[in-house]
GROMACS .gro file of C-alpha atoms in nm:
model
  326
    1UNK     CA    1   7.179   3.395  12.889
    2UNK     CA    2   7.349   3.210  12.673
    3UNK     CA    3   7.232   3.157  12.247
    4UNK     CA    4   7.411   2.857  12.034
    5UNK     CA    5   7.405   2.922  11.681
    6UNK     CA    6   7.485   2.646  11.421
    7UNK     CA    7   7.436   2.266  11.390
    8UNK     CA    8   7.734   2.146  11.556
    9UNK     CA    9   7.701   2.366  11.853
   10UNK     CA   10   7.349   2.287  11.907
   11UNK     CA   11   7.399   1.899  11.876
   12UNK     CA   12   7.711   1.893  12.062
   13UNK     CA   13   7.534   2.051  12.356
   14UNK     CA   14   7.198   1.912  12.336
   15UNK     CA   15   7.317   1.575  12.272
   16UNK     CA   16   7.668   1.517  12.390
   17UNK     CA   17   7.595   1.659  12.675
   18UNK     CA   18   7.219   1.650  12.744
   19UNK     CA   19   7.247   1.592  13.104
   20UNK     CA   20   7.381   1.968  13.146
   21UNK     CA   21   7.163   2.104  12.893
   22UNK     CA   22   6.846   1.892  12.975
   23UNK     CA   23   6.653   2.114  13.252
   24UNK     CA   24   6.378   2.388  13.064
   25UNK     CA   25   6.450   2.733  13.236
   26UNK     CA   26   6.232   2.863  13.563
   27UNK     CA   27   5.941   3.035  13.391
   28UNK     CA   28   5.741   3.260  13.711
   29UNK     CA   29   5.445   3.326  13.502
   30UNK     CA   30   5.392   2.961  13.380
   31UNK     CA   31   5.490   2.859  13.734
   32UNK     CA   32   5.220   3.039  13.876
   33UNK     CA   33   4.935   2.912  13.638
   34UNK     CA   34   5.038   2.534  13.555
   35UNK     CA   35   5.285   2.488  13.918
   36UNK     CA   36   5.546   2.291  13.659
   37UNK     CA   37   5.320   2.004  13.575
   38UNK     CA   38   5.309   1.841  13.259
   39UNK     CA   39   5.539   1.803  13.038
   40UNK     CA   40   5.607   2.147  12.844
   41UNK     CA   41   5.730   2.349  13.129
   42UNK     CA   42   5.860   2.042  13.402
   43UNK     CA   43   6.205   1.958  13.519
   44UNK     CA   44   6.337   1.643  13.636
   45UNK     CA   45   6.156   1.270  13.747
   46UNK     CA   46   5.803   1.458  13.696
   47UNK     CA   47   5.928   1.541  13.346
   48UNK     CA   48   6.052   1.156  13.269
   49UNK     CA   49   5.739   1.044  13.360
   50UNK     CA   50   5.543   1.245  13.220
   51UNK     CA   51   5.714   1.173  12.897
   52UNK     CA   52   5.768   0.837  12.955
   53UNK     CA   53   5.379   0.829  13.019
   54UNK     CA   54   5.287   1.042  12.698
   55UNK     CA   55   5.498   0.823  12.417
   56UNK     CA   56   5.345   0.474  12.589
   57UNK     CA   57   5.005   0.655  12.532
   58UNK     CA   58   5.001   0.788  12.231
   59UNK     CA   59   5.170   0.496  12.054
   60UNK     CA   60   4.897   0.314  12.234
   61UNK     CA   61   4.653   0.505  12.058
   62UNK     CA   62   4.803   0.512  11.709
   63UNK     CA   63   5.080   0.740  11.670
   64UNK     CA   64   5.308   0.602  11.425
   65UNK     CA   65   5.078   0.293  11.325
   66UNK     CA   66   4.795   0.217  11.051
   67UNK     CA   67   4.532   0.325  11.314
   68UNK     CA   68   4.609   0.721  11.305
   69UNK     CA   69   4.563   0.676  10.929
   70UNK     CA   70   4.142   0.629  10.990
   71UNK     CA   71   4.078   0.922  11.211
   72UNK     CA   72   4.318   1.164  10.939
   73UNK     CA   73   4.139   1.010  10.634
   74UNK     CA   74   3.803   1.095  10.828
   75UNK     CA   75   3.894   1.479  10.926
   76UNK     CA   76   4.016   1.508  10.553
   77UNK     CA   77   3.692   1.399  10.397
   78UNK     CA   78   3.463   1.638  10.632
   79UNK     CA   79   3.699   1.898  10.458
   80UNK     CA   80   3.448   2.057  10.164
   81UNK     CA   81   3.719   2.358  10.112
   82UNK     CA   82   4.034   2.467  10.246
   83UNK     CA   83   4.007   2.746  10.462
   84UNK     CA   84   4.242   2.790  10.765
   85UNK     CA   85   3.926   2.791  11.016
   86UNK     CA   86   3.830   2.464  10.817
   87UNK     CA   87   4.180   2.349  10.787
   88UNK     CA   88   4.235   2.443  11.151
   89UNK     CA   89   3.992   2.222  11.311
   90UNK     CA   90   4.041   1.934  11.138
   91UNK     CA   91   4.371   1.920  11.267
   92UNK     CA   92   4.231   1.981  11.604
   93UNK     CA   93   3.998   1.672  11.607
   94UNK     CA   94   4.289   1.499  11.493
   95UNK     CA   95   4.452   1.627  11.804
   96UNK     CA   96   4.158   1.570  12.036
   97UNK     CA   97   4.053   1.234  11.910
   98UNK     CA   98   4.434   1.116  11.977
   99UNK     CA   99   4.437   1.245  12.343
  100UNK     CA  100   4.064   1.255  12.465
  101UNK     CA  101   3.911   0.996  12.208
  102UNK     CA  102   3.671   1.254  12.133
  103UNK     CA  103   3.524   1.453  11.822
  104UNK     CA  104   3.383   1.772  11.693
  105UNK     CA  105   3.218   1.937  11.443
  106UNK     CA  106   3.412   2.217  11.290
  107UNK     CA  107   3.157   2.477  11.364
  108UNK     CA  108   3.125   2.391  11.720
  109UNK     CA  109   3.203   2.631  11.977
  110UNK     CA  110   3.460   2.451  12.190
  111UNK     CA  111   3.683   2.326  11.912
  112UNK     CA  112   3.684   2.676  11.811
  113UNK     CA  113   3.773   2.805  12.186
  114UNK     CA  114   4.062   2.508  12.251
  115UNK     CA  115   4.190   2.627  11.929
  116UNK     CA  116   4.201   2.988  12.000
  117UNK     CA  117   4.318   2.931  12.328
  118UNK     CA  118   4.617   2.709  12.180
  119UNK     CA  119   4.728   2.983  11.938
  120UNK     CA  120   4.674   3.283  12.221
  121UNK     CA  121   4.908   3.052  12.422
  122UNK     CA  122   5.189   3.026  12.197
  123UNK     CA  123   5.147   3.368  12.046
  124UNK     CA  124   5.159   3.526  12.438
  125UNK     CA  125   5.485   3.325  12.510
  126UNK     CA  126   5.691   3.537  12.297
  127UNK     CA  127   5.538   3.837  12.397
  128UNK     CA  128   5.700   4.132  12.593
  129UNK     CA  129   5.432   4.132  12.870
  130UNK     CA  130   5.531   3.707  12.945
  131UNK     CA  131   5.933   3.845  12.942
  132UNK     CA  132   5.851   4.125  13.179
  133UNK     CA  133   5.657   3.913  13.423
  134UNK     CA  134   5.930   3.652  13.423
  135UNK     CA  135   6.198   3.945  13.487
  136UNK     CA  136   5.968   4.122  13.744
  137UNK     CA  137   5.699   3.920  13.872
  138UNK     CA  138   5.620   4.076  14.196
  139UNK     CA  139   5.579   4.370  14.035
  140UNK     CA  140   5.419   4.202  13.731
  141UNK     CA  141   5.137   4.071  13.964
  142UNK     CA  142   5.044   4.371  14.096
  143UNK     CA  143   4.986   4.548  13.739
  144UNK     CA  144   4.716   4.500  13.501
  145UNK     CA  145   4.844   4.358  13.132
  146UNK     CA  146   4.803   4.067  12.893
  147UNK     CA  147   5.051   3.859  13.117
  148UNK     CA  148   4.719   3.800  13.306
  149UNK     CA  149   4.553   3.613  12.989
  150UNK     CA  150   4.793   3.364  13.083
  151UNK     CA  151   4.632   3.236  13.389
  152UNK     CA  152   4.303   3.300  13.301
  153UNK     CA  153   4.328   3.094  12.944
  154UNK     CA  154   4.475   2.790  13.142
  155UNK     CA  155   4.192   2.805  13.384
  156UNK     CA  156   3.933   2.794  13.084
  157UNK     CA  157   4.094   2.514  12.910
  158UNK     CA  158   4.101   2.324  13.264
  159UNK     CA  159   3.761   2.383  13.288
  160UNK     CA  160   3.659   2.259  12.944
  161UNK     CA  161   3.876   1.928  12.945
  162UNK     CA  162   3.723   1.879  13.318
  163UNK     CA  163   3.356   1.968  13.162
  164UNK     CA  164   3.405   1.821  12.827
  165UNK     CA  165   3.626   1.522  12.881
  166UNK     CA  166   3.585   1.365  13.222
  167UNK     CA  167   3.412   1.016  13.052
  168UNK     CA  168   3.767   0.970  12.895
  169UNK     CA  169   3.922   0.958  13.242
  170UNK     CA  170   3.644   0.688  13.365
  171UNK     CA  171   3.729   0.500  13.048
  172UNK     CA  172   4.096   0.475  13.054
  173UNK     CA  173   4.268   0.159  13.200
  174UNK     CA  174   4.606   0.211  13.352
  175UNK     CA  175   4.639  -0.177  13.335
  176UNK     CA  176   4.597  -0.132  12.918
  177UNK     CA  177   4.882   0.119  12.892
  178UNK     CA  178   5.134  -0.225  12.904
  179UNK     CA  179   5.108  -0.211  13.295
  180UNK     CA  180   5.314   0.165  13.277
  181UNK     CA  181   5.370   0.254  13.639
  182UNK     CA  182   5.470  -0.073  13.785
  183UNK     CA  183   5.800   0.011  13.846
  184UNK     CA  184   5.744   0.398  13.907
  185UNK     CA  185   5.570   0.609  14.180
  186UNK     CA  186   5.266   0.657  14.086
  187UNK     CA  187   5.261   0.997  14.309
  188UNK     CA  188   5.239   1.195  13.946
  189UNK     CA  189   4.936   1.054  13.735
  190UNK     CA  190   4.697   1.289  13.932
  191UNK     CA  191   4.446   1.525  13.788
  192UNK     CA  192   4.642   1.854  13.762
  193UNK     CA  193   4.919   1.698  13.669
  194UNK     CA  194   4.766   1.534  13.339
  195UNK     CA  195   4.562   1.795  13.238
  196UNK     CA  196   4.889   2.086  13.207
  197UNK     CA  197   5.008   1.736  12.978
  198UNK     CA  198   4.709   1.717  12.775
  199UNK     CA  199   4.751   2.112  12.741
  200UNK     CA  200   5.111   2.118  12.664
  201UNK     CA  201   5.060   1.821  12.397
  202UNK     CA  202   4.716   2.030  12.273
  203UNK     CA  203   4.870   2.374  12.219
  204UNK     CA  204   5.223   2.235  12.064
  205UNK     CA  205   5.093   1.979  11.824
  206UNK     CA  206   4.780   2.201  11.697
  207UNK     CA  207   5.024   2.505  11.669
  208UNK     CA  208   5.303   2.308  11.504
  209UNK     CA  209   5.090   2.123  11.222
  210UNK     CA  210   4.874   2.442  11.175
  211UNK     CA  211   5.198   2.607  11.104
  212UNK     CA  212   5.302   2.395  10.889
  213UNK     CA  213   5.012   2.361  10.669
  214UNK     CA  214   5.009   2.729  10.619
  215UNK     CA  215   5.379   2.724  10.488
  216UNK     CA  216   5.295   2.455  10.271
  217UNK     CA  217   4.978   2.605  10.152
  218UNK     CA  218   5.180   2.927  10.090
  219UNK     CA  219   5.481   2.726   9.933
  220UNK     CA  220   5.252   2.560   9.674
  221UNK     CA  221   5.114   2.872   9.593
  222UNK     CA  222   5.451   3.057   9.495
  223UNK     CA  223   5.589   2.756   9.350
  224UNK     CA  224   5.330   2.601   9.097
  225UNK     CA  225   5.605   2.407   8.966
  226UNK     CA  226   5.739   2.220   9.252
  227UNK     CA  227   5.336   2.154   9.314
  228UNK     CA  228   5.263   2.045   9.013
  229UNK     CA  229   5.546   1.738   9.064
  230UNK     CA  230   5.395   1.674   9.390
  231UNK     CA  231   5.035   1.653   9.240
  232UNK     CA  232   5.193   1.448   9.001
  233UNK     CA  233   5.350   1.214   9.215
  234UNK     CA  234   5.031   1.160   9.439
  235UNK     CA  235   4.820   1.088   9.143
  236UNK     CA  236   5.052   0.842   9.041
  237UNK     CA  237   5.109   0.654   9.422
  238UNK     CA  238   4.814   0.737   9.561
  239UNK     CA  239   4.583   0.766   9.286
  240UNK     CA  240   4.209   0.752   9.405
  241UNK     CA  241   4.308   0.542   9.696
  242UNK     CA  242   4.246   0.631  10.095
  243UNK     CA  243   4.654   0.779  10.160
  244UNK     CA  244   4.851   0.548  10.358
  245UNK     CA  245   5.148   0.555  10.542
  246UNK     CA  246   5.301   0.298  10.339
  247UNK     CA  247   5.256   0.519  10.035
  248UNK     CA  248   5.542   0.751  10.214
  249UNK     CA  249   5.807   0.527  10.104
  250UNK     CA  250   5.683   0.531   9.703
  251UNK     CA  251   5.682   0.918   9.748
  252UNK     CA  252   6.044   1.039   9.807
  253UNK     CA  253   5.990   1.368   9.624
  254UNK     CA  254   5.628   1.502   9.827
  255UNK     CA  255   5.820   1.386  10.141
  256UNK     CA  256   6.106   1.608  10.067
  257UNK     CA  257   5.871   1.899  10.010
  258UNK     CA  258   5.699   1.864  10.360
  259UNK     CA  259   6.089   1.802  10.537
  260UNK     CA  260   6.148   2.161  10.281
  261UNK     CA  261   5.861   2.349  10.403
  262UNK     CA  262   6.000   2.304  10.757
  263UNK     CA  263   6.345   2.422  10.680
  264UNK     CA  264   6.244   2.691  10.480
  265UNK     CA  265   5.944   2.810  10.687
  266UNK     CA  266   6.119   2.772  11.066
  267UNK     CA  267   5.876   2.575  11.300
  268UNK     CA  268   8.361   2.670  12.169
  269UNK     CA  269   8.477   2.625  12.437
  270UNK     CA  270   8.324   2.816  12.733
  271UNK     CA  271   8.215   2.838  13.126
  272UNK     CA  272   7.861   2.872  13.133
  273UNK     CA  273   7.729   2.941  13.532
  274UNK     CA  274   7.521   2.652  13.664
  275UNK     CA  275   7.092   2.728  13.601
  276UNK     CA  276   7.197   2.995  13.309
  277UNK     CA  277   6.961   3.019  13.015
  278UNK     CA  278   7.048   2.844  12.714
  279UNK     CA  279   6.884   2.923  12.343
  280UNK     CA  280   6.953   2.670  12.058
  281UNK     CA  281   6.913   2.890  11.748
  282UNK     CA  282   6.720   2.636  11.467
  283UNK     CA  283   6.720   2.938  11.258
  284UNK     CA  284   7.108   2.950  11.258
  285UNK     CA  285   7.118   2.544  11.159
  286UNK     CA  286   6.850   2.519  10.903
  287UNK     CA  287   7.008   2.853  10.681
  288UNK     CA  288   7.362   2.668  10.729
  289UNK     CA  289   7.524   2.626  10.404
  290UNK     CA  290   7.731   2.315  10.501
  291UNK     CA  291   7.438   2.190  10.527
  292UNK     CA  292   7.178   2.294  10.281
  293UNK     CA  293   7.309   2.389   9.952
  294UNK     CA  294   7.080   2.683   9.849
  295UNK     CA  295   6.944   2.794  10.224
  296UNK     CA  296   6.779   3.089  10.109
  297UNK     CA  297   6.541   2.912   9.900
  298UNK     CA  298   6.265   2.678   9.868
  299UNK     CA  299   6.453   2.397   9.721
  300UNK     CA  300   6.319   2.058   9.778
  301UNK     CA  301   6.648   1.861   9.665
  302UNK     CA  302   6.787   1.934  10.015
  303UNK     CA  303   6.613   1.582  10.074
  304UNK     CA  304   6.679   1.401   9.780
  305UNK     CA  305   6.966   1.180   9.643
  306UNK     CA  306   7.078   1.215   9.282
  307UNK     CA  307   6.886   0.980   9.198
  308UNK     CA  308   6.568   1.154   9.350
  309UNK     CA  309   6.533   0.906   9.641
  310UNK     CA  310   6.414   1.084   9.963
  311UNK     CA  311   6.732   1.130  10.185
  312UNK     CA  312   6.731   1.234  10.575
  313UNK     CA  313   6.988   1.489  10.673
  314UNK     CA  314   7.110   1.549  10.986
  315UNK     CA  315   7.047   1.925  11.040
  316UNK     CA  316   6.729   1.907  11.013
  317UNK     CA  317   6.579   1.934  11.338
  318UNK     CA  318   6.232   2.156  11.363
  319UNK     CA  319   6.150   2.063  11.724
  320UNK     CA  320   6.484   2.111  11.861
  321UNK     CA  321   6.740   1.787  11.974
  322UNK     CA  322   6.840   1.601  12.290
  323UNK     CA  323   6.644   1.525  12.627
  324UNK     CA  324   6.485   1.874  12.589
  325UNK     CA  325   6.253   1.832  12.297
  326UNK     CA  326   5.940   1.656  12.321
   0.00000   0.00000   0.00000
C-alpha cells in the first residue's frame, strides 16, 4: 500500500497520470454483495459506461440547470425546523427525486430506512470488520460479525428500489437520454447493474451533503460572526426571493463559506508494483500551507480575492481528482 500526501503528489498522480492510477482497488466483501457493478466499486469499460451513463442522466434531469432549483426550493419549504432527521430527509428526496423521480414525506418509513442504510454503508466501510474481511475473506465468511450487515443492507435496498421504484424503470426512455448507447454495447444497462449505480450515487451524495450541512450548521454556530456576514449577504441578494443559482455569482462571500466548510471540515520518484493500493491523502492537501494561508482555521478568505470576489483555488478538491472520482 502505498499513501500520497500533499497537493502536488496527489494531482501529479491522479491526473498526470490517471491511466496508472485510474483502477479502484479489489474490494472481496463489496465483490461479493454488489459483483463490481455500478459505478462506486467498478473497474474498466463497465465503469466508463456507467459514468458516462450517470452524467448524461442526471444532467438530463437537472443537475447543474434551473430545473434542480424547483425540487430544492420545494424540500426547503416542507422544512418547519432544522433538525438533522428533518434536515436529513430533505436532502434525501432531493436525492431520490433526481434519480427515481420520486418523493417522500419525511416521516415515512422508507426514506428513513434508505437513509439509514446509506449512512450504515459508509460508516461500515471504514470499519475494522470490512478491513478484516477484505484481508481474510475465506475465513471472514465463515465467522459471524458486522462484515455480514454488508450484504444483507444491499439486499434490502435492492429490494426497496425493486418494490418502491419499478414504475420509474417502465417510464424511462433510453431514446430521451440523447440516443446514449448508440455507439456502445448495450450488454451493461441491465437490472443489477443499475441498481449497485443508483446505490452508489444514493449512499455518496446523501452522505456527502448530509456531511456537509452538519459542518456548516456547526461552523455557523462557533462563528456568529462569519454568519452574521453570510445572513447579511443573503438578505441583501436574495432577499425574500425563491434562491437561485444565478444568485451564486452576486454572493462571492456565502460561496466561500460553503468551499471553507469543506476544507476545514474534510469530506517522488518511486516503483510502485503493478495492482498496489494507492491512498490520496485530502487531509494532507487541504491543511497545506502553500496553499491555504491559516489551515488550521475556519477562515473563509481562502476563497476570496482582495477585493472580496469569490476565487477558486486549486487545492481544493473534497471528492478526490482524476478518472477516479465520481
Amino acid at each position: 500500500m502505498v499513501i500520497l500526501c500533499g497537493y502536488d503528489t496527489i494531482k501529479d498522480a491522479l491526473v498526470n497520470h490517471a491511466e496508472f492510477f485510474s483502477d479502484r482497488p479489489h474490494n472481496p466483501l463489496f465483490s461479493k454483495s454488489i459483483k463490481e457493478h455500478g459505478i462506486a466499486f467498478s473497474n474498466g469499460e463497465n465503469w466508463k459506461v456507467m459514468r458516462r451513463f450517470t452524467l448524461s442522466t442526471l444532467r438530463h434531469y437537472g443537475m447543474g440547470k434551473k430545473t434542480i432549483e424547483n425540487r430544492i426550493v420545494k424540500e426547503a419549504e416542507c422544512l418547519s425546523f432544522s433538525n438533522f432527521t428533518s434536515l436529513n430527509a430533505a436532502l434525501t428526496n432531493i436525492i431520490v427525486g433526481i434519480l427515481l423521480n420520486e418523493r417522500f414525506e419525511y416521516e415515512d418509513p422508507t426514506i428513513l430506512r434508505l437513509k439509514a442504510l446509506a449512512s450504515e454503508k459508509i460508516k461500515l466501510l471504514g470499519s475494522p470488520w470490512v478491513k478484516l474481511y477484505n484481508s481474510f475473506p475465506s475465513v471472514m465468511d465463515r465467522l459471524p460479525g458486522p462484515h455480514r450487515t454488508i450484504c444483507k443492507n444491499f439486499k434490502e435496498f435492492q429490494s426497496i428500489i425493486i418494490a418502491t421504484f419499478t414504475k420509474s424503470k417502465k417510464e424511462f426512455d433510453m431514446n430521451d437520454q440523447s440516443n446514449l448507447g448508440k455507439q456502445e454495447s448495450t450488454q451493461y444497462y441491465h437490472n443489477e447493474n443499475l441498481i449497485v449505480l443508483v446505490g452508489d450515487l444514493f449512499a455518496a451524495a446523501v452522505e456527502s451533503m448530509s456531511s456537509t450541512m452538519r459542518w456548516g450548521l456547526l461552523l455557523m454556530t462557533k462563528y456568529p460572526e462569519i454568519q452574521k456576514k453570510v445572513q447579511s449577504e443573503i438578505d441583501k441578494v436574495i432577499g425574500s426571493a425563491q434562491p437561485q443559482m444565478e444568485h451564486r455569482k452576486q454572493m462571492a462571500y456565502t460561496d466561500a463559506v460553503i468551499h471553507e466548510i469543506q476544507r476545514f471540515g474534510d469530506v517522488t520518484s518511486i516503483t510502485i508494483p503493478h495492482g498496489t493500493t494507492i491512498i490520496p491523502v485530502l487531509h494532507s492537501i487541504h491543511k497545506d500551507k502553500k496553499y491555504f494561508e491559516k489551515p488550521e482555521e475556519f477562515y473563509p478568505e481562502h476563497f476570496l480575492d482582495s477585493d472580496g470576489n469569490f476565487k477558486k483555488n486549486e487545492a481544493f478538491i473534497p471528492y478526490s481528482l482524476g478518472n477516479i472520482h465520481n
